[in-house]
Short mmCIF file of C-alpha atoms in Angstrom, two decimals:
data_model
loop_
_atom_site.label_atom_id
_atom_site.label_comp_id
_atom_site.label_asym_id
_atom_site.label_seq_id
_atom_site.Cartn_x
_atom_site.Cartn_y
_atom_site.Cartn_z
CA MET A 1 5.07 -0.22 -22.23
CA TYR A 2 6.76 3.11 -21.58
CA GLY A 3 8.96 4.57 -18.86
CA LYS A 4 10.54 8.00 -18.34
CA LEU A 5 13.19 9.10 -15.85
CA HIS A 6 15.55 12.04 -15.53
CA SER A 7 19.33 12.04 -15.68
CA ALA A 8 21.91 14.72 -16.44
CA CYS A 9 25.07 15.42 -18.38
CA LEU A 10 27.68 18.18 -18.57
CA TYR A 11 27.53 21.04 -21.03
CA GLY A 12 30.83 22.81 -20.51
CA ILE A 13 30.97 23.04 -16.73
CA ASP A 14 27.19 23.34 -16.29
CA GLY A 15 24.75 20.51 -15.74
CA VAL A 16 21.91 19.85 -18.17
CA ILE A 17 18.84 17.76 -17.29
CA ILE A 18 18.18 14.93 -19.76
CA GLU A 19 14.94 12.95 -20.06
CA VAL A 20 15.57 9.22 -20.44
CA GLU A 21 12.59 7.63 -22.22
CA VAL A 22 12.23 3.88 -22.77
CA ASP A 23 9.64 2.22 -24.99
CA LEU A 24 9.09 -1.56 -25.08
CA SER A 25 7.23 -2.85 -28.09
CA SER A 26 6.62 -6.11 -29.95
CA GLY A 27 9.07 -7.14 -32.62
CA ILE A 28 12.46 -8.69 -33.14
CA PRO A 29 14.44 -8.25 -29.87
CA GLN A 30 16.86 -5.37 -30.33
CA THR A 31 17.89 -2.26 -28.44
CA ASN A 32 18.38 1.17 -30.03
CA ILE A 33 19.47 4.40 -28.39
CA VAL A 34 18.72 7.75 -30.05
CA GLY A 35 19.20 11.42 -29.16
CA LEU A 36 22.75 12.25 -30.40
CA PRO A 37 24.64 9.84 -28.09
CA ASP A 38 28.43 9.61 -28.24
CA SER A 39 30.28 6.28 -28.23
CA ALA A 40 30.28 6.04 -24.41
CA VAL A 41 26.50 6.49 -24.33
CA ARG A 42 25.91 3.97 -27.14
CA GLU A 43 28.01 1.42 -25.28
CA ALA A 44 25.72 1.86 -22.27
CA ILE A 45 23.35 -0.66 -23.86
CA ASP A 46 25.83 -3.50 -23.37
CA ARG A 47 26.74 -2.40 -19.83
CA VAL A 48 23.10 -2.08 -18.80
CA ARG A 49 22.08 -5.44 -20.32
CA ALA A 50 24.87 -7.29 -18.50
CA ALA A 51 24.23 -5.48 -15.19
CA ILE A 52 20.48 -6.22 -15.28
CA LYS A 53 21.03 -9.92 -15.99
CA ASN A 54 23.86 -10.33 -13.47
CA CYS A 55 21.75 -8.77 -10.72
CA GLY A 56 18.93 -11.30 -11.19
CA TYR A 57 16.55 -9.11 -13.17
CA ARG A 58 15.49 -9.92 -16.72
CA PHE A 59 16.29 -7.83 -19.77
CA PRO A 60 13.14 -7.56 -21.94
CA LEU A 61 13.16 -9.76 -25.04
CA GLN A 62 11.37 -7.04 -26.98
CA ARG A 63 12.16 -4.09 -29.20
CA VAL A 64 13.67 -1.54 -26.80
CA THR A 65 13.95 2.10 -27.89
CA ILE A 66 15.79 4.54 -25.63
CA ASN A 67 15.52 8.26 -26.30
CA LEU A 68 17.65 10.95 -24.65
CA ALA A 69 15.90 14.31 -24.85
CA PRO A 70 16.40 17.03 -25.91
CA ALA A 71 17.39 15.19 -29.07
CA ASP A 72 19.42 18.05 -30.59
CA LEU A 73 21.92 18.21 -27.70
CA ARG A 74 25.02 16.03 -27.96
CA LYS A 75 25.19 13.54 -25.04
CA GLU A 76 28.57 12.47 -23.65
CA GLY A 77 29.75 10.25 -20.84
CA SER A 78 28.55 7.28 -18.82
CA ALA A 79 26.29 9.07 -16.32
CA PHE A 80 23.11 7.77 -18.04
CA ASP A 81 23.73 4.06 -17.29
CA LEU A 82 21.74 3.87 -14.06
CA ALA A 83 18.82 5.92 -15.40
CA ILE A 84 18.61 3.75 -18.52
CA ALA A 85 18.66 0.56 -16.42
CA LEU A 86 15.95 1.79 -14.04
CA ALA A 87 13.81 3.06 -16.92
CA ILE A 88 13.95 -0.39 -18.53
CA LEU A 89 13.14 -2.11 -15.22
CA ALA A 90 10.29 0.31 -14.55
CA ALA A 91 8.84 -0.07 -18.07
CA SER A 92 8.93 -3.86 -17.68
CA ASP A 93 7.26 -3.69 -14.22
CA GLN A 94 10.24 -5.08 -12.34
CA VAL A 95 10.62 -2.04 -10.06
CA ARG A 96 8.39 0.84 -9.10
CA LEU A 97 9.69 4.36 -8.64
CA PRO A 98 8.42 6.71 -5.91
CA PRO A 99 5.68 8.86 -7.46
CA GLU A 100 6.03 11.62 -4.88
CA GLU A 101 9.74 12.19 -5.59
CA ARG A 102 11.05 14.18 -8.53
CA LEU A 103 14.18 12.10 -8.80
CA LEU A 104 17.41 12.71 -10.70
CA ILE A 105 19.39 9.52 -11.44
CA ILE A 106 23.12 9.55 -12.18
CA GLY A 107 25.67 6.76 -12.28
CA GLU A 108 27.83 4.44 -14.38
CA LEU A 109 27.22 0.68 -14.19
CA SER A 110 29.80 -2.06 -14.31
CA LEU A 111 28.88 -5.42 -15.79
CA ASP A 112 28.11 -6.94 -12.38
CA GLY A 113 25.86 -4.04 -11.34
CA THR A 114 28.38 -2.10 -9.25
CA LEU A 115 27.99 1.67 -9.42
CA ARG A 116 31.01 3.69 -10.49
CA PRO A 117 31.45 7.43 -9.79
CA VAL A 118 31.08 9.95 -12.61
CA PRO A 119 32.60 13.45 -13.04
CA GLY A 120 30.58 16.64 -12.84
CA VAL A 121 28.12 15.53 -10.14
CA LEU A 122 28.28 18.90 -8.39
CA SER A 123 27.16 20.75 -11.52
CA MET A 124 24.42 18.21 -12.26
CA VAL A 125 22.98 18.25 -8.75
CA ASP A 126 23.14 22.04 -8.67
CA ARG A 127 21.09 22.18 -11.87
CA ALA A 128 18.59 19.64 -10.50
CA ARG A 129 18.18 21.62 -7.30
CA ARG A 130 17.53 24.83 -9.23
CA ASP A 131 15.05 23.04 -11.51
CA GLY A 132 12.91 21.84 -8.62
CA PHE A 133 14.07 18.23 -8.22
CA THR A 134 13.55 16.90 -4.72
CA ALA A 135 16.06 14.02 -4.67
CA VAL A 136 19.02 12.52 -6.46
CA LEU A 137 20.14 8.89 -6.69
CA LEU A 138 23.84 8.44 -7.42
CA PRO A 139 26.90 6.25 -6.71
CA GLN A 140 28.17 6.01 -3.15
CA ASN A 141 31.52 7.53 -4.15
CA ASN A 142 29.81 10.71 -5.37
CA VAL A 143 27.75 11.28 -2.20
CA GLU A 144 30.16 13.64 -0.44
CA GLU A 145 30.33 15.80 -3.55
CA ALA A 146 26.54 15.96 -3.86
CA LEU A 147 26.12 16.83 -0.18
CA LEU A 148 28.21 19.99 -0.62
CA LEU A 149 25.18 21.84 -1.93
CA GLY A 150 22.33 20.93 0.40
CA GLY A 151 18.68 21.60 -0.36
CA ILE A 152 18.09 18.25 -2.06
CA ARG A 153 17.79 14.69 -0.71
CA VAL A 154 20.66 12.40 -1.68
CA TYR A 155 20.28 8.64 -2.03
CA ALA A 156 23.51 6.65 -2.19
CA LEU A 157 23.84 3.39 -4.11
CA SER A 158 26.78 1.02 -4.32
CA HIS A 159 25.19 -1.84 -6.28
CA LEU A 160 22.10 -2.31 -8.40
CA ARG A 161 20.99 -5.16 -6.10
CA GLU A 162 20.56 -2.66 -3.23
CA LEU A 163 17.46 -1.25 -4.92
CA ALA A 164 15.39 -4.38 -4.30
CA PRO A 165 16.94 -7.87 -4.47
CA PRO A 166 14.71 -9.80 -6.94
CA SER A 167 13.17 -13.01 -5.69
CA PRO A 168 14.30 -16.04 -7.74
CA GLU A 169 10.88 -17.61 -7.17
CA ALA A 170 8.97 -14.64 -8.53
CA LYS A 171 7.34 -15.63 -11.81
CA ASP A 172 4.73 -12.91 -11.99
CA PRO A 173 6.01 -9.39 -12.76
CA GLU A 174 3.54 -8.10 -10.17
CA ALA A 175 5.50 -9.97 -7.51
CA ALA A 176 8.65 -8.00 -8.23
CA HIS A 177 9.88 -5.90 -5.35
CA ALA A 178 9.24 -2.17 -5.43
CA LEU A 179 12.08 0.31 -5.26
CA PRO A 180 12.46 1.05 -1.51
CA LEU A 181 13.03 4.79 -1.84
CA HIS A 182 9.45 6.03 -1.72
CA SER A 183 9.19 6.96 1.94
CA THR A 184 11.25 7.86 4.95
CA HIS A 185 8.71 6.09 7.19
CA GLU A 186 9.55 2.73 8.68
CA GLN A 187 8.36 -0.34 6.82
CA ASP A 188 7.82 -3.58 8.70
CA GLY A 189 9.45 -1.98 11.73
CA GLN A 190 12.69 -1.07 9.94
CA ALA A 191 13.59 1.73 7.51
CA PRO A 192 15.26 0.78 4.23
CA LEU A 193 19.03 0.38 4.44
CA ILE A 194 19.68 3.08 1.85
CA LEU A 195 17.76 5.69 3.84
CA GLN A 196 19.55 4.76 7.06
CA THR A 197 22.89 5.39 5.39
CA LEU A 198 21.65 8.60 3.81
CA ASN A 199 20.32 10.05 7.05
CA HIS A 200 23.66 9.38 8.69
CA LEU A 201 25.52 11.23 5.93
CA GLU A 202 23.13 14.19 5.96
CA LYS A 203 23.47 14.50 9.72
CA LYS A 204 27.25 14.56 9.46
CA THR A 205 27.39 17.00 6.56
CA GLU A 206 25.27 20.11 6.68
CA GLY A 207 25.52 22.85 4.05
CA PRO A 208 29.00 23.13 2.55
CA GLY A 209 30.45 20.70 5.08
CA THR A 210 33.81 20.69 6.78
CA ALA A 211 36.88 19.39 5.00
CA ALA A 212 39.93 17.70 6.48
CA PRO A 213 42.75 20.00 7.65
CA LEU A 214 44.83 21.23 4.73
CA PRO A 215 48.64 20.91 4.62
CA PRO A 216 50.57 24.12 5.35
CA LEU A 217 51.54 26.37 2.46
CA LEU A 218 55.08 27.37 1.53
CA ASP A 219 56.13 30.47 3.48
CA TYR A 220 58.02 33.56 2.38
CA SER A 221 60.22 33.27 5.46
CA ASP A 222 62.16 30.71 3.40
CA VAL A 223 63.24 33.50 1.02
CA ILE A 224 66.17 35.49 2.35
CA GLY A 225 66.25 39.13 1.32
CA GLN A 226 64.39 40.24 -1.83
CA ARG A 227 62.21 42.66 0.13
CA GLN A 228 61.55 44.75 -2.97
CA ILE A 229 60.26 41.69 -4.81
CA LYS A 230 58.12 40.70 -1.83
CA ARG A 231 56.66 44.21 -1.89
CA ALA A 232 55.78 43.72 -5.56
CA LEU A 233 54.14 40.38 -4.80
CA VAL A 234 52.08 41.95 -2.01
CA ILE A 235 50.81 44.52 -4.52
CA ALA A 236 50.03 41.76 -7.04
CA ALA A 237 48.12 39.73 -4.45
CA ALA A 238 46.25 42.74 -3.05
CA GLY A 239 44.82 43.82 -6.41
CA PHE A 240 45.02 40.51 -8.31
CA HIS A 241 47.50 42.02 -10.76
CA ASN A 242 49.40 39.91 -13.30
CA ILE A 243 53.14 39.80 -12.64
CA VAL A 244 56.32 38.59 -14.34
CA LEU A 245 59.67 38.23 -12.59
CA ILE A 246 62.82 38.78 -14.69
CA GLY A 247 66.30 37.81 -13.56
CA PRO A 248 69.31 35.51 -13.98
CA PRO A 249 69.18 31.86 -12.88
CA GLY A 250 69.27 31.19 -9.15
CA THR A 251 67.80 34.47 -7.93
CA GLY A 252 64.69 32.78 -6.52
CA LYS A 253 62.06 33.70 -9.14
CA THR A 254 60.29 30.34 -9.01
CA MET A 255 60.64 30.13 -5.23
CA LEU A 256 59.00 33.54 -4.85
CA VAL A 257 56.02 32.80 -7.10
CA GLN A 258 55.39 29.37 -5.57
CA ARG A 259 54.69 31.08 -2.24
CA LEU A 260 52.18 33.53 -3.70
CA PRO A 261 49.12 31.46 -2.59
CA SER A 262 50.20 31.89 1.04
CA ILE A 263 49.36 35.62 0.95
CA LEU A 264 46.23 35.58 -1.22
CA PRO A 265 42.84 36.34 0.40
CA PRO A 266 40.76 33.24 1.21
CA LEU A 267 38.07 32.05 -1.17
CA THR A 268 34.55 33.19 -0.44
CA LEU A 269 31.81 30.54 -0.28
CA GLU A 270 30.55 31.54 -3.73
CA GLU A 271 34.07 31.35 -5.18
CA SER A 272 34.66 27.98 -3.52
CA LEU A 273 31.53 26.50 -5.08
CA GLU A 274 32.49 27.90 -8.47
CA VAL A 275 36.03 26.49 -8.33
CA THR A 276 34.78 23.15 -7.01
CA LYS A 277 32.28 22.93 -9.87
CA ILE A 278 35.09 23.41 -12.41
CA TYR A 279 37.21 20.66 -10.84
CA SER A 280 34.18 18.39 -10.62
CA SER A 281 33.37 18.82 -14.31
CA ALA A 282 37.02 18.16 -15.20
CA GLY A 283 36.99 14.93 -13.15
CA LYS A 284 39.68 16.23 -10.78
CA LEU A 285 37.67 16.72 -7.60
CA ASN A 286 38.08 13.16 -6.31
CA ASP A 287 41.80 13.34 -7.07
CA SER A 288 42.15 16.29 -4.71
CA GLY A 289 40.98 14.20 -1.76
CA GLN A 290 38.73 16.95 -0.37
CA GLY A 291 35.19 18.18 -0.59
CA LEU A 292 34.64 21.87 -1.11
CA ILE A 293 37.87 23.47 -2.39
CA GLN A 294 38.95 25.99 0.22
CA ARG A 295 42.25 27.23 -1.19
CA ARG A 296 42.88 29.28 -4.27
CA PRO A 297 44.17 27.03 -7.05
CA PHE A 298 47.82 27.17 -8.09
CA ARG A 299 48.43 25.71 -11.53
CA SER A 300 51.92 25.42 -13.04
CA PRO A 301 51.77 23.65 -16.43
CA HIS A 302 54.93 22.49 -18.22
CA HIS A 303 56.13 24.61 -21.14
CA THR A 304 55.33 21.77 -23.59
CA ILE A 305 51.58 22.23 -23.00
CA SER A 306 49.40 22.70 -26.08
CA ALA A 307 47.05 25.59 -26.71
CA GLY A 308 44.10 23.24 -26.13
CA GLY A 309 45.54 22.05 -22.82
CA LEU A 310 46.00 25.63 -21.66
CA ILE A 311 42.74 27.13 -22.86
CA GLY A 312 40.52 24.04 -22.95
CA GLY A 313 39.19 21.99 -25.84
CA GLY A 314 38.05 18.65 -27.15
CA GLY A 315 35.07 17.48 -29.21
CA ILE A 316 32.88 18.55 -26.31
CA PRO A 317 35.26 21.08 -24.71
CA LYS A 318 36.61 20.56 -21.22
CA PRO A 319 38.21 23.20 -18.96
CA GLY A 320 41.88 23.96 -19.56
CA GLU A 321 44.55 25.21 -17.19
CA VAL A 322 43.28 28.80 -17.32
CA SER A 323 39.90 27.64 -15.98
CA LEU A 324 41.44 25.26 -13.43
CA ALA A 325 43.32 28.33 -12.15
CA HIS A 326 40.05 30.31 -11.79
CA HIS A 327 40.18 32.57 -8.70
CA GLY A 328 43.79 31.44 -8.23
CA VAL A 329 47.26 31.61 -9.79
CA LEU A 330 48.42 30.40 -13.20
CA PHE A 331 52.23 30.18 -13.06
CA LEU A 332 54.16 29.94 -16.32
CA ASP A 333 57.77 29.24 -15.39
CA GLU A 334 60.38 30.13 -18.03
CA LEU A 335 57.80 32.06 -20.05
CA PRO A 336 59.73 32.28 -23.36
CA GLU A 337 60.06 28.47 -23.46
CA PHE A 338 56.33 28.23 -24.14
CA SER A 339 55.26 28.25 -27.77
CA ARG A 340 54.27 31.70 -28.97
CA ASN A 341 50.97 30.31 -30.25
CA VAL A 342 50.24 28.96 -26.77
CA LEU A 343 51.03 32.28 -25.10
CA GLU A 344 48.89 34.24 -27.55
CA VAL A 345 45.73 32.35 -26.55
CA LEU A 346 46.06 33.97 -23.12
CA ARG A 347 45.20 37.39 -24.48
CA GLN A 348 41.43 36.90 -24.56
CA PRO A 349 40.99 35.34 -21.07
CA LEU A 350 43.32 37.94 -19.53
CA GLU A 351 41.09 40.68 -20.91
CA ASP A 352 37.62 39.13 -20.60
CA ARG A 353 38.21 36.72 -17.66
CA VAL A 354 36.30 34.01 -19.52
CA VAL A 355 37.18 31.56 -22.28
CA THR A 356 34.80 31.01 -25.19
CA ILE A 357 35.35 27.89 -27.29
CA SER A 358 33.15 27.44 -30.36
CA ARG A 359 32.32 24.16 -32.04
CA SER A 360 30.04 23.34 -34.96
CA ARG A 361 27.04 22.58 -32.73
CA ALA A 362 27.54 24.90 -29.79
CA SER A 363 29.65 27.53 -28.08
CA PHE A 364 31.02 26.89 -24.58
CA THR A 365 32.09 29.54 -22.07
CA PHE A 366 34.38 28.71 -19.15
CA PRO A 367 35.30 31.11 -16.32
CA ALA A 368 38.97 32.09 -16.32
CA HIS A 369 39.59 34.86 -13.80
CA PHE A 370 43.13 34.12 -12.67
CA LEU A 371 46.28 35.90 -11.59
CA LEU A 372 48.96 35.27 -14.22
CA ALA A 373 52.46 34.91 -12.76
CA GLY A 374 55.49 34.20 -14.91
CA SER A 375 59.25 34.12 -14.80
CA LEU A 376 61.88 34.57 -17.46
CA ASN A 377 65.58 35.09 -17.89
CA PRO A 378 66.88 38.29 -19.49
CA CYS A 379 68.35 36.26 -22.37
CA PRO A 380 68.70 32.60 -23.44
CA CYS A 381 71.82 32.01 -21.33
CA GLY A 382 70.34 34.06 -18.48
CA TYR A 383 73.30 36.35 -17.77
CA LEU A 384 72.63 39.46 -19.83
CA GLY A 385 73.83 42.47 -17.84
CA ALA A 386 75.22 40.27 -15.06
CA GLU A 387 78.22 41.47 -13.09
CA PRO A 388 81.08 39.34 -11.68
CA PRO A 389 81.22 36.81 -10.18
CA LEU A 390 78.39 35.76 -12.53
CA PRO A 391 79.55 34.61 -15.99
CA ALA A 392 79.31 37.03 -18.90
CA CYS A 393 76.47 36.77 -21.41
CA THR A 394 77.33 34.80 -24.57
CA CYS A 395 74.12 35.48 -26.50
CA SER A 396 74.15 37.37 -29.78
CA PRO A 397 71.74 40.28 -30.29
CA TRP A 398 69.80 38.15 -32.78
CA ARG A 399 69.33 35.34 -30.24
CA ILE A 400 68.24 37.81 -27.56
CA ALA A 401 65.71 39.40 -29.93
CA GLN A 402 64.39 35.99 -30.96
CA TYR A 403 64.11 34.96 -27.30
CA ARG A 404 62.10 38.04 -26.37
CA GLU A 405 59.86 37.87 -29.42
CA LYS A 406 58.16 34.84 -27.86
CA ILE A 407 56.31 37.36 -25.67
CA SER A 408 54.40 39.75 -27.88
CA GLY A 409 53.71 43.39 -27.11
CA PRO A 410 49.93 42.87 -26.73
CA LEU A 411 50.57 40.12 -24.18
CA LEU A 412 53.03 42.32 -22.24
CA ASP A 413 50.40 45.07 -22.17
CA ARG A 414 48.16 42.72 -20.20
CA ILE A 415 50.82 42.05 -17.56
CA ASP A 416 50.60 44.80 -14.94
CA MET A 417 53.96 44.20 -13.25
CA GLN A 418 57.30 43.34 -14.86
CA VAL A 419 59.82 43.19 -12.05
CA GLU A 420 63.57 42.57 -12.15
CA VAL A 421 64.85 40.15 -9.51
CA PRO A 422 68.45 40.96 -8.52
CA ARG A 423 70.96 38.41 -7.28
CA PRO A 424 71.13 38.45 -3.44
CA GLN A 425 74.45 39.86 -2.24
CA ARG A 426 74.78 38.68 1.36
CA TRP A 427 72.77 36.30 3.55
CA GLN A 428 73.49 38.46 6.60
CA ASP A 429 71.61 41.44 5.14
CA ASP A 430 68.23 39.99 6.20
CA PRO A 431 68.47 38.23 9.56
CA GLN A 432 64.67 38.37 9.97
CA PRO A 433 63.07 37.61 6.58
CA LEU A 434 59.62 38.97 5.89
CA ASP A 435 57.22 36.05 6.30
CA SER A 436 53.87 35.24 4.70
CA ALA A 437 51.86 36.20 7.78
CA ALA A 438 53.09 39.81 7.71
CA MET A 439 52.62 40.06 3.95
CA ARG A 440 49.15 38.53 4.14
CA GLU A 441 48.11 41.06 6.77
CA GLN A 442 48.89 43.87 4.32
CA VAL A 443 46.99 42.10 1.54
CA MET A 444 43.93 41.55 3.72
CA ALA A 445 43.86 45.21 4.76
CA ALA A 446 43.78 46.27 1.10
CA GLU A 447 41.22 43.54 0.35
CA ARG A 448 38.84 44.95 2.97
CA ILE A 449 39.15 48.44 1.46
CA GLN A 450 38.31 47.10 -2.01
CA GLN A 451 35.36 45.03 -0.80
CA GLU A 452 33.87 48.10 0.84
CA ARG A 453 34.60 50.36 -2.14
CA TYR A 454 33.06 48.05 -4.73
CA ARG A 455 30.06 46.97 -2.66
CA GLY A 456 27.10 46.83 -5.02
CA CYS A 457 29.31 46.95 -8.14
CA ARG A 458 29.92 44.13 -10.59
CA ILE A 459 33.61 44.02 -9.67
CA SER A 460 35.50 43.23 -6.47
CA ARG A 461 39.18 44.11 -7.13
CA ASN A 462 41.24 46.96 -8.54
CA SER A 463 42.51 44.89 -11.47
CA GLU A 464 38.92 44.61 -12.74
CA LEU A 465 38.44 48.37 -13.09
CA SER A 466 37.66 49.68 -16.56
CA GLY A 467 35.83 52.48 -18.34
CA SER A 468 33.65 54.67 -16.15
CA LEU A 469 34.45 52.65 -13.03
CA LEU A 470 38.16 53.37 -13.51
CA ARG A 471 37.51 57.12 -13.77
CA ARG A 472 35.14 56.98 -10.80
CA PHE A 473 37.25 54.99 -8.34
CA ALA A 474 40.80 55.82 -9.43
CA PRO A 475 41.02 59.58 -10.12
CA LEU A 476 44.54 61.06 -10.23
CA ASP A 477 45.55 64.38 -8.72
CA ARG A 478 47.28 66.99 -10.88
CA ASP A 479 50.86 65.90 -10.13
CA ALA A 480 50.07 62.22 -10.66
CA THR A 481 48.34 62.99 -13.97
CA LYS A 482 51.28 65.04 -15.26
CA LEU A 483 53.79 62.33 -14.27
CA LEU A 484 51.81 59.61 -16.00
CA GLN A 485 51.31 61.68 -19.15
CA ASP A 486 55.05 62.40 -19.36
CA CYS A 487 55.86 58.70 -19.02
CA PHE A 488 53.18 57.85 -21.59
CA ALA A 489 55.03 59.95 -24.16
CA THR A 490 58.55 58.92 -23.08
CA LEU A 491 58.03 55.17 -22.81
CA GLY A 492 55.58 54.89 -25.70
CA LEU A 493 52.96 53.19 -23.56
CA SER A 494 49.73 51.86 -25.04
CA MET A 495 46.39 53.00 -23.66
CA ARG A 496 45.97 49.56 -22.09
CA ALA A 497 49.30 49.92 -20.27
CA TYR A 498 48.26 53.45 -19.25
CA ASP A 499 45.09 52.15 -17.63
CA ARG A 500 46.91 49.27 -15.93
CA ILE A 501 49.35 51.69 -14.33
CA ILE A 502 46.38 53.57 -12.89
CA LYS A 503 44.90 50.34 -11.50
CA LEU A 504 48.26 49.43 -10.00
CA SER A 505 48.52 52.90 -8.45
CA ARG A 506 45.07 52.41 -6.91
CA THR A 507 46.25 49.21 -5.21
CA ILE A 508 49.46 50.86 -3.97
CA ALA A 509 47.40 53.68 -2.47
CA ASP A 510 45.11 51.14 -0.79
CA LEU A 511 48.11 49.39 0.76
CA GLU A 512 49.21 52.76 2.13
CA GLY A 513 45.71 53.42 3.45
CA GLU A 514 45.36 56.47 1.20
CA ALA A 515 42.05 57.44 -0.40
CA ASP A 516 43.71 59.56 -3.11
CA ILE A 517 46.24 58.43 -5.72
CA ARG A 518 49.30 60.64 -5.51
CA ALA A 519 52.38 61.06 -7.70
CA GLU A 520 54.51 58.73 -5.57
CA HIS A 521 51.99 55.92 -6.05
CA VAL A 522 52.11 56.41 -9.83
CA ALA A 523 55.93 56.56 -9.75
CA GLU A 524 56.12 53.21 -7.95
CA ALA A 525 53.65 51.67 -10.40
CA ILE A 526 55.73 52.87 -13.35
CA GLN A 527 58.85 51.27 -11.84
CA TYR A 528 57.14 47.89 -12.16
CA ARG A 529 56.96 48.24 -15.97
CA GLN A 530 60.55 47.10 -16.54
CA LEU A 531 60.05 45.65 -20.00
CA ASP A 532 58.43 48.87 -21.23
CA ARG A 533 61.51 50.75 -20.04
CA ARG A 534 63.79 48.29 -21.79
CA HIS A 535 61.97 48.74 -25.08
CA GLU A 536 62.31 52.50 -24.73
CA VAL A 537 66.06 52.22 -24.07
CA ALA A 538 66.47 49.80 -26.98
CA GLY A 539 64.63 52.24 -29.25
#
């Protein structure tokens, strides 16, 4: 006797369809599972056996062979439990599956037959939909996630008994109840309970669905003064430029960056689905308490994070903080406190906007297009160059050099804006602080210009310009070119820093509503390269 069903697993953040084959043959009763299963998949045998018996079905006293195909792909996780159980029940003629449905089956079983949710359902259902599956059967707690996509029927299940309660009196396998998912028509005057619940959920949630109201974001009206820094943050948000704030303790560096999401453009539907898929594959979607993620992520890991935690990793790699910050902000507070090895792994994703992690059997690529925001003090004590009433700096030149060496030159090259944050002098200087609404209006105006400019191109923002696209969309006039060339020689800029100044100038011109990049736009962009200027002075 033979049965075959379809399930799915995660491969990076993408879903992969897996065939679950079960063969029942004569011999000493034993159960084997093949197809490169990990420990969680091998343990599924014990979970499935207990669930089948505790739900009133019988586990075959035969030689049971379970194959997960393709056999050369490593299988991980507990999402195969339900498919394995149903394949065994179908092969032993205890249930019958709907022949007209191409059904994907996902779910983890507890010992009593209760269905537990699994991570990555959004990616798995998306793959099934694109591969022509017509329906998916999954745990009740994963239904809202699956309904985000639409275009595929979703059957919810809370307990294995809900499929078809077996009759204790049934002795003949032919008398076993069929799986009541084969038709949406009424049977005996009443539709199956599962379909009634499903129809209700599909009626409530159409397409991407509507999420609960989100809590308000932190507002820049809380920050008194610092208009120059707010201007820099508007530029960073408008072009998605990386930014680092430098200043003594208590100047509001962290406070300023924490409010950056309040002025960023909203996520598009495509970006929302992409971000939601990442959080689903990382098992963090249910923790967020929402369906489709509507806000740009803001991730702020502690400085003790490892390189694997930041970039992603594991035996079968999972997304790290750079991928969880995709289409959002990655904030590294007190940048030099991070290990240099950890900071250096940022160089590749900052340049390529993806992370590639290679293992012996496969290579995984995770999206990592984020806005890097950081903060740092000018020296270990934080008071280098401070004027009274601030305390004088007590750091030796060697300590200052060691502190700054944590941030390498190649990493600084990839940070478009390095801005000094001065200590506010008087509260009365800014009776009407610039709030997030006014700043966001400027950002959205520049965003509309960029969307129109790059329509039909593979990019959408100024920070993504490179090569021929940079020369095409960001040409400099004669005065701007001469100014930038003079600064290139004076400050000893790299070609990467040279290009990033041009991109920054393009965003400044967009904020001013100017089609051409002029010398004043380049001059303002150069002013935001404070660490380059410091190196030149030190030299």
